[in-house]
Coordinates of C-alpha atoms and ligand atoms in Angstrom, one line a residue:
M23 CA -46.3 -42.4 -73.3
P24 CA -45.5 -44.7 -70.5
V25 CA -49.0 -45.4 -68.8
T26 CA -48.9 -47.3 -65.5
T27 CA -52.5 -48.7 -64.5
L28 CA -52.8 -49.3 -60.9
D29 CA -54.7 -52.0 -59.1
P30 CA -58.0 -50.5 -58.6
A31 CA -58.5 -51.6 -55.2
P32 CA -56.0 -49.7 -52.8
T33 CA -55.2 -51.1 -49.4
L34 CA -57.1 -49.5 -47.8
A35 CA -60.4 -50.8 -49.7
L36 CA -59.5 -54.4 -48.5
E37 CA -59.7 -53.3 -45.1
G38 CA -63.7 -53.5 -45.9
G39 CA -64.5 -50.6 -47.9
S40 CA -64.8 -46.9 -46.5
A41 CA -68.2 -46.4 -48.2
N42 CA -70.1 -45.5 -44.7
R43 CA -66.8 -44.3 -42.9
E44 CA -65.9 -40.8 -42.5
P45 CA -62.6 -39.2 -43.9
L46 CA -60.6 -38.1 -41.2
I47 CA -58.1 -36.7 -44.1
G48 CA -58.9 -33.2 -44.3
L49 CA -60.9 -32.2 -40.8
S50 CA -59.7 -29.6 -39.1
R51 CA -57.7 -29.9 -35.5
A52 CA -61.1 -28.3 -33.9
A53 CA -63.5 -31.0 -36.0
L54 CA -60.8 -33.9 -35.3
A55 CA -61.1 -33.3 -31.5
E56 CA -65.3 -33.5 -31.8
R57 CA -65.0 -36.7 -33.6
L58 CA -62.7 -37.9 -30.6
R59 CA -65.2 -36.5 -28.2
T60 CA -68.1 -38.7 -29.6
L61 CA -66.1 -41.4 -29.2
G62 CA -65.8 -40.4 -25.6
V63 CA -62.2 -40.0 -25.3
P64 CA -62.2 -37.9 -21.8
E65 CA -61.4 -34.0 -22.0
R66 CA -58.3 -34.2 -20.2
Q67 CA -56.9 -36.8 -23.0
I68 CA -58.2 -35.0 -26.2
R69 CA -55.1 -32.6 -26.8
M70 CA -52.7 -35.5 -26.5
R71 CA -54.9 -37.4 -28.6
L72 CA -55.1 -35.0 -31.1
S73 CA -51.5 -34.2 -31.3
Q74 CA -50.9 -38.1 -31.4
L75 CA -53.5 -38.9 -34.3
W76 CA -52.2 -35.8 -36.2
S77 CA -49.0 -36.7 -36.4
W78 CA -50.0 -40.5 -37.6
L79 CA -52.1 -38.6 -40.2
Y80 CA -49.9 -35.7 -41.6
V81 CA -46.2 -36.3 -40.3
R82 CA -46.2 -40.4 -40.6
G83 CA -48.5 -40.6 -43.8
L84 CA -50.4 -43.4 -41.9
T85 CA -53.0 -45.4 -44.4
D86 CA -54.4 -47.6 -41.2
F87 CA -54.9 -47.4 -37.6
A88 CA -53.3 -50.3 -36.2
G89 CA -49.8 -48.7 -36.8
M90 CA -50.8 -45.8 -34.3
T91 CA -49.1 -47.6 -31.5
D92 CA -49.0 -45.2 -28.9
I93 CA -53.0 -44.8 -28.9
A94 CA -55.3 -47.5 -27.1
S95 CA -55.7 -50.3 -29.0
A96 CA -59.7 -50.2 -28.2
L97 CA -59.5 -46.6 -29.4
R98 CA -57.5 -47.7 -32.5
T99 CA -60.4 -50.3 -33.2
E100 CA -63.4 -47.8 -32.6
L101 CA -61.6 -45.3 -35.1
A102 CA -61.2 -47.9 -37.7
E103 CA -65.0 -48.6 -37.3
R104 CA -66.0 -45.0 -37.8
F105 CA -63.4 -43.6 -39.6
T106 CA -61.3 -44.0 -43.0
L107 CA -58.0 -42.3 -43.8
A108 CA -58.4 -43.6 -47.5
R109 CA -56.9 -41.6 -50.3
P110 CA -58.7 -41.1 -53.6
E111 CA -58.2 -44.1 -55.9
I112 CA -56.1 -43.9 -58.6
V113 CA -57.1 -44.5 -62.0
T114 CA -53.8 -44.1 -64.1
E115 CA -50.5 -42.8 -63.2
Q116 CA -48.3 -41.2 -66.2
V117 CA -45.1 -39.9 -66.0
S118 CA -43.7 -37.7 -68.7
V119 CA -40.2 -37.6 -70.1
D120 CA -39.2 -34.8 -68.0
G121 CA -40.6 -36.1 -64.8
T122 CA -43.5 -34.7 -64.3
R123 CA -46.3 -37.1 -63.3
K124 CA -49.5 -37.1 -63.6
W125 CA -52.5 -39.3 -61.7
L126 CA -56.1 -39.8 -62.9
L127 CA -57.9 -39.9 -59.4
R128 CA -61.5 -41.4 -58.8
L129 CA -63.5 -39.9 -56.2
S130 CA -65.9 -42.2 -54.2
D131 CA -68.8 -41.1 -56.1
G132 CA -67.2 -42.2 -59.3
K133 CA -66.2 -38.6 -60.5
E134 CA -62.8 -37.6 -61.4
V135 CA -59.9 -35.0 -60.8
E136 CA -56.6 -34.8 -62.0
T137 CA -52.9 -33.8 -59.8
V138 CA -49.8 -33.5 -61.1
Y139 CA -46.4 -33.0 -59.8
I140 CA -43.7 -30.8 -61.2
P141 CA -40.2 -32.1 -60.0
E142 CA -37.2 -29.1 -60.4
A143 CA -33.8 -28.7 -59.5
D144 CA -34.8 -26.7 -56.2
R145 CA -38.0 -27.7 -55.5
G146 CA -41.1 -30.2 -56.2
T147 CA -44.4 -28.8 -57.2
L148 CA -47.8 -30.2 -56.7
C149 CA -50.8 -29.0 -58.6
I150 CA -54.1 -30.0 -57.4
S151 CA -57.9 -29.6 -57.9
S152 CA -60.3 -27.7 -56.5
Q153 CA -63.3 -28.7 -58.4
V154 CA -64.6 -31.6 -60.4
G155 CA -64.6 -29.6 -63.9
C156 CA -65.0 -26.2 -63.8
T157 CA -68.4 -23.7 -64.3
L158 CA -66.1 -21.1 -65.9
T159 CA -65.7 -21.0 -69.7
C160 CA -62.2 -19.7 -70.3
S161 CA -61.9 -19.7 -74.0
F162 CA -58.7 -21.2 -74.0
C163 CA -58.7 -24.0 -71.3
Y164 CA -59.7 -27.4 -71.5
T165 CA -61.1 -27.8 -68.2
G166 CA -63.6 -25.0 -68.8
T167 CA -64.6 -27.6 -71.4
Q168 CA -66.2 -30.1 -68.7
H169 CA -69.5 -29.7 -68.1
L170 CA -70.0 -32.0 -65.0
V171 CA -69.1 -29.8 -62.2
R172 CA -69.1 -30.5 -58.1
N173 CA -67.0 -28.9 -55.2
L174 CA -64.0 -31.2 -54.1
T175 CA -64.5 -31.8 -50.3
A176 CA -61.5 -30.9 -47.9
S177 CA -61.2 -34.4 -47.6
E178 CA -60.7 -35.0 -51.5
I179 CA -58.2 -31.8 -51.6
V180 CA -56.3 -33.0 -48.9
G181 CA -56.0 -36.2 -50.1
Q182 CA -54.6 -35.4 -52.7
I183 CA -51.4 -34.3 -51.7
M184 CA -51.6 -37.3 -49.0
L185 CA -51.7 -39.8 -52.6
A186 CA -49.0 -37.9 -53.8
R187 CA -46.7 -38.4 -50.9
D188 CA -47.5 -42.3 -50.8
R189 CA -46.6 -42.6 -54.6
L190 CA -43.3 -40.4 -54.3
G191 CA -42.2 -42.2 -51.4
D192 CA -42.2 -38.6 -49.1
W193 CA -42.7 -39.9 -46.0
P194 CA -40.2 -40.4 -43.2
G195 CA -38.6 -43.9 -44.6
A196 CA -40.6 -44.3 -47.3
V197 CA -39.7 -45.3 -50.6
A198 CA -41.5 -44.9 -53.9
D199 CA -42.8 -48.1 -56.0
D200 CA -41.7 -46.6 -59.4
P201 CA -39.0 -43.9 -58.7
R202 CA -38.5 -42.5 -62.2
G203 CA -37.9 -38.7 -62.1
I204 CA -38.2 -38.1 -58.3
P205 CA -35.5 -35.8 -57.0
D206 CA -33.4 -37.1 -54.2
A207 CA -34.1 -34.4 -51.9
E208 CA -35.4 -34.9 -48.6
R209 CA -39.2 -33.0 -49.0
K210 CA -40.1 -34.3 -52.6
I211 CA -43.1 -31.7 -52.5
T212 CA -42.1 -28.5 -51.3
N213 CA -45.0 -26.1 -53.1
V214 CA -48.3 -26.6 -53.6
V215 CA -49.9 -25.0 -56.4
L216 CA -54.0 -24.6 -56.7
M217 CA -54.1 -24.6 -60.6
G218 CA -55.6 -27.7 -61.4
M219 CA -59.0 -28.1 -62.2
G220 CA -61.6 -25.6 -61.3
E221 CA -61.8 -22.2 -59.6
P222 CA -60.7 -22.5 -56.1
L223 CA -62.3 -19.3 -54.7
Y224 CA -66.0 -20.8 -56.0
N225 CA -65.3 -23.5 -53.4
F226 CA -64.0 -21.1 -50.6
D227 CA -64.6 -23.0 -47.6
N228 CA -63.1 -26.3 -48.5
V229 CA -60.1 -24.9 -50.0
R230 CA -59.3 -22.9 -47.4
D231 CA -60.0 -25.4 -44.8
S232 CA -57.7 -27.6 -46.8
C233 CA -54.8 -25.0 -47.2
L234 CA -54.8 -24.5 -43.2
V235 CA -54.3 -28.2 -43.0
A236 CA -51.8 -28.3 -45.8
A237 CA -49.8 -25.6 -43.9
D238 CA -49.9 -27.1 -40.1
G239 CA -46.3 -26.8 -38.9
E240 CA -47.0 -29.8 -36.8
G241 CA -48.2 -31.7 -39.9
L242 CA -47.7 -31.4 -43.5
S243 CA -45.8 -28.4 -43.0
I244 CA -46.2 -27.1 -46.4
S245 CA -46.1 -23.1 -45.3
K246 CA -48.6 -20.4 -46.6
R247 CA -45.9 -18.9 -48.9
R248 CA -45.4 -22.0 -50.4
I249 CA -48.9 -22.6 -50.9
T250 CA -50.2 -20.6 -54.1
M251 CA -54.2 -20.1 -55.4
S252 CA -55.0 -19.2 -58.7
T253 CA -58.3 -17.5 -59.3
S254 CA -60.0 -16.4 -62.6
G255 CA -60.9 -13.0 -60.9
V256 CA -63.8 -13.8 -58.0
V257 CA -63.0 -10.4 -56.9
P258 CA -65.5 -10.1 -53.8
E259 CA -63.6 -13.4 -52.3
I260 CA -59.8 -12.3 -52.8
P261 CA -59.8 -10.2 -49.6
R262 CA -61.6 -12.9 -47.4
W263 CA -58.9 -15.7 -49.1
G264 CA -56.2 -13.4 -47.6
E265 CA -57.9 -13.0 -44.4
E266 CA -58.6 -16.6 -43.7
A267 CA -56.5 -18.5 -45.6
G268 CA -53.5 -16.1 -46.4
T269 CA -51.5 -18.2 -49.0
M270 CA -49.8 -16.4 -51.9
L271 CA -52.2 -15.3 -54.5
A272 CA -52.1 -15.6 -58.5
I273 CA -54.3 -14.4 -60.9
S274 CA -55.2 -15.2 -64.4
L275 CA -55.1 -12.2 -66.0
H276 CA -54.3 -12.9 -69.5
A277 CA -55.1 -10.0 -71.3
V278 CA -54.7 -5.8 -70.8
R279 CA -58.2 -4.6 -72.1
D280 CA -61.6 -5.6 -70.7
E281 CA -62.7 -5.9 -74.4
L282 CA -60.3 -8.7 -75.0
R283 CA -60.6 -10.1 -71.4
N284 CA -64.2 -10.3 -71.6
Q285 CA -63.7 -13.2 -74.5
L286 CA -60.7 -14.9 -72.7
V287 CA -61.8 -15.0 -69.1
P288 CA -65.6 -14.1 -69.3
I289 CA -65.8 -13.6 -65.7
N290 CA -64.2 -10.3 -66.6
K291 CA -67.8 -9.0 -67.4
K292 CA -68.8 -9.1 -64.0
W293 CA -65.7 -7.8 -62.3
P294 CA -63.1 -6.0 -64.5
I295 CA -59.7 -5.5 -64.6
R296 CA -60.2 -2.3 -62.8
E297 CA -61.9 -3.8 -59.8
L298 CA -59.6 -7.2 -59.8
L299 CA -56.7 -5.1 -59.4
D300 CA -58.2 -3.1 -56.8
A301 CA -58.6 -6.6 -54.9
C302 CA -55.1 -7.1 -55.4
R303 CA -53.6 -3.9 -54.3
A304 CA -55.4 -3.8 -51.2
Y305 CA -54.5 -8.2 -50.7
P306 CA -53.4 -8.2 -47.1
G307 CA -49.7 -8.7 -46.5
L308 CA -49.0 -7.8 -49.9
S309 CA -45.1 -6.8 -50.1
N310 CA -42.2 -7.0 -52.1
A311 CA -41.3 -10.1 -50.3
K312 CA -45.0 -11.4 -50.9
R313 CA -45.5 -10.9 -54.3
I314 CA -49.1 -11.6 -56.6
T315 CA -48.2 -13.7 -59.5
F316 CA -50.2 -12.6 -62.7
E317 CA -50.2 -15.4 -65.0
Y318 CA -50.3 -14.4 -69.1
V319 CA -51.1 -17.2 -71.4
M320 CA -49.2 -16.5 -74.6
L321 CA -52.0 -16.6 -77.7
K322 CA -50.5 -16.2 -81.2
G323 CA -52.0 -12.8 -82.5
V324 CA -54.3 -12.8 -79.5
N325 CA -52.7 -10.7 -76.8
D326 CA -49.3 -11.2 -77.8
S327 CA -47.9 -8.2 -79.3
V328 CA -45.3 -5.5 -77.8
A329 CA -48.0 -3.3 -77.3
D330 CA -49.8 -5.7 -75.0
A331 CA -46.8 -6.1 -73.1
K332 CA -46.2 -2.6 -72.9
A333 CA -49.5 -2.0 -71.5
L334 CA -49.3 -5.2 -68.9
V335 CA -46.2 -3.4 -67.7
R336 CA -48.0 -0.1 -67.1
L337 CA -50.9 -2.0 -65.6
L338 CA -49.1 -3.7 -63.0
A339 CA -46.6 -0.8 -62.1
K340 CA -47.0 -0.3 -58.4
I341 CA -48.3 -3.4 -57.4
P342 CA -45.8 -6.0 -55.8
A343 CA -45.9 -8.7 -58.6
K344 CA -44.2 -11.6 -60.6
I345 CA -45.3 -11.8 -64.1
N346 CA -45.6 -15.4 -65.5
L347 CA -45.8 -16.1 -68.8
I348 CA -47.4 -19.4 -69.9
P349 CA -46.8 -20.5 -73.5
F350 CA -50.7 -21.8 -74.6
N351 CA -50.8 -25.6 -74.1
P352 CA -52.8 -26.9 -76.9
W353 CA -55.7 -29.5 -76.6
P354 CA -57.9 -31.0 -79.1
G355 CA -60.0 -28.2 -81.0
A356 CA -58.7 -25.6 -79.2
P357 CA -59.4 -22.3 -81.0
Y358 CA -55.9 -20.8 -80.3
E359 CA -52.2 -21.3 -80.8
C360 CA -49.2 -20.5 -78.9
S361 CA -47.3 -17.6 -80.0
D362 CA -44.2 -18.3 -81.5
W363 CA -41.0 -18.4 -79.7
E364 CA -39.4 -15.2 -81.1
Q365 CA -42.6 -13.5 -80.1
I366 CA -42.5 -14.9 -76.5
E367 CA -38.6 -13.7 -76.0
K368 CA -40.2 -10.2 -77.4
F369 CA -42.7 -9.7 -74.9
A370 CA -40.4 -11.1 -72.2
E371 CA -37.9 -8.6 -72.6
I372 CA -40.2 -6.0 -72.2
V373 CA -41.4 -7.6 -69.4
N374 CA -37.5 -8.4 -68.5
R375 CA -36.4 -4.8 -68.4
A376 CA -39.3 -3.4 -66.6
G377 CA -38.0 -5.4 -63.5
Y378 CA -39.8 -8.7 -63.3
A379 CA -37.4 -11.9 -63.6
S380 CA -37.8 -15.3 -64.9
P381 CA -40.8 -14.7 -66.7
V382 CA -41.6 -17.6 -69.1
R383 CA -42.8 -20.9 -67.4
S384 CA -41.6 -24.0 -69.4
P385 CA -44.3 -26.1 -70.5
R386 CA -43.9 -29.1 -68.5
G387 CA -45.4 -32.3 -69.0
R388 CA -47.0 -31.7 -72.1
D389 CA -46.7 -35.3 -73.5
I390 CA -48.8 -36.8 -70.9
M391 CA -51.2 -33.7 -71.4
A392 CA -50.2 -32.5 -67.5
A393 CA -49.4 -29.0 -68.3
C394 CA -51.6 -26.1 -67.5
G395 CA -55.2 -25.9 -69.0
Q396 CA -54.7 -29.5 -70.5
L397 CA -56.8 -31.1 -67.6
K398 CA -59.7 -33.0 -68.2
S399 CA -60.6 -36.3 -66.8
A400 CA -59.8 -39.4 -69.2
S401 CA -63.2 -41.3 -68.7
I402 CA -64.8 -37.7 -70.5
K403 CA -62.2 -37.5 -73.4
Q404 CA -62.6 -41.2 -73.8
R405 CA -66.6 -40.6 -74.0
A406 CA -65.8 -37.9 -76.6
S407 CA -63.8 -39.9 -78.5
E408 CA -66.7 -42.7 -78.2
R409 CA -69.1 -40.2 -79.7
L410 CA -66.8 -39.4 -82.6
A411 CA -66.3 -42.7 -83.6
S412 CA -69.6 -43.7 -83.7
Ligands
SAH516 N1 -59.0 -21.6 -62.3 C1 -58.3 -20.8 -61.8 C2 -57.1 -22.1 -61.1 C3 -56.8 -23.1 -62.4 S1 -56.3 -23.0 -63.8 C4 -57.6 -19.8 -62.4 O1 -58.2 -19.7 -63.7 O2 -56.5 -19.3 -62.2 C5 -54.8 -22.9 -63.7 C6 -53.9 -21.7 -64.8 O3 -53.7 -22.5 -66.1 C7 -54.5 -20.4 -65.4 O4 -53.7 -19.2 -65.0 C8 -54.9 -20.7 -66.4 O5 -55.6 -19.6 -66.9 C9 -53.9 -21.5 -67.1 N2 -54.4 -22.1 -68.0 C10 -55.7 -22.4 -68.7 N3 -55.6 -23.2 -69.7 C11 -54.4 -22.9 -70.4 C12 -53.9 -23.9 -71.5 N4 -54.4 -24.2 -72.0 N5 -52.6 -23.3 -71.7 C13 -51.9 -22.3 -70.8 N6 -52.5 -22.2 -69.7 C14 -53.6 -22.2 -69.6
SF4_517 FE1 -62.0 -22.5 -64.7 FE2 -59.5 -21.6 -64.3 FE3 -59.7 -23.1 -66.6 FE4 -61.2 -20.5 -66.4 S1 -59.0 -21.3 -66.8 S2 -62.0 -22.3 -67.5 S3 -61.3 -20.4 -64.1 S4 -60.1 -23.9 -64.6

């Protein structure tokens, strides 16, 4: 497995460290304008300066203020003294045989998260994390076994996109240091999914703010239709997410009966399937052009019967939906096995016949543990293996 360990001191650390400087990445336009005011930029210049800065940050991907040639040098110096454009630090970068790329990133307090890039023929999807670990304990998910949990800041969430674009050479005129598996497309990242570590709706404000920055048409320009937020089912926050963020929605359903879903996705005990689907039916903007994705992990002998498949299509009838069947991705000590391919095909056929297209999500990056539900910080894995060894 190819593991590239990068220089632990990235370019920005050379500028004198970012410990006391506030990150600008991830701030809303309004917050950024406020920062410019505090630096004494006159009111009549705020709009212009804001749009210059925004463009340097999010269209050009600059990592230092010195290159912002249309901004007065005194202002550039002040910006550099007070603020940082640092990305999360890369601990490792792994490239799978199928081109999937996984970064283990270290945040300013030493905590770690993972980000995954999945290139396909017609798109490039970045799977980002919203929390360090996850407070929920879905029984088939590796992230849920990690106890160390905190919310990511908006800066750390948008920072994952910035870092990925840096490494993929996805800025105008940029070239990737390591081009393995990177498609020859004008834009390397066309889609973003909040399907990494964490429950996005438990970090609502920061995740919303970062989606708004990512979707800004004069910046990163990843439209809301190309951003998907996946939730295990935090029902009361779903309508607010639709109103305030308005991205595409994915629901981790995984079972058609409450009794089983209670075991697989324990948050179901609080908000059962019926309430979850009611919230889905009421999701703002829902239509055949804007469908909800229902994720369904295939667990051998647990939720993969023909009866389950039939119940699934009955349950989702009348909801504009896509169904994503995810082969279970194993992890060390997991209490489940992936369904047999024959069974997955049988299940898929029933789902297909009910009118849902291309339902099986092929596992990507399994050789580097980058597939769904396999994410967990490497240092924690290492500590666990040290414990086993002692
Ligand atoms: N917490 C959110 C988003 C992150 S998980 C959520 O649960 O929706 C992203 C997707 O991966 C979810 O559908 C999750 O159920 C699924 N998943 C988790 N562990 C998995 C595993 N081991 N194999 C396959 N899919 C898994
Ligand atoms: Fe958390 Fe999602 Fe994993 Fe459940 S599946 S433990 S909600 S990351």
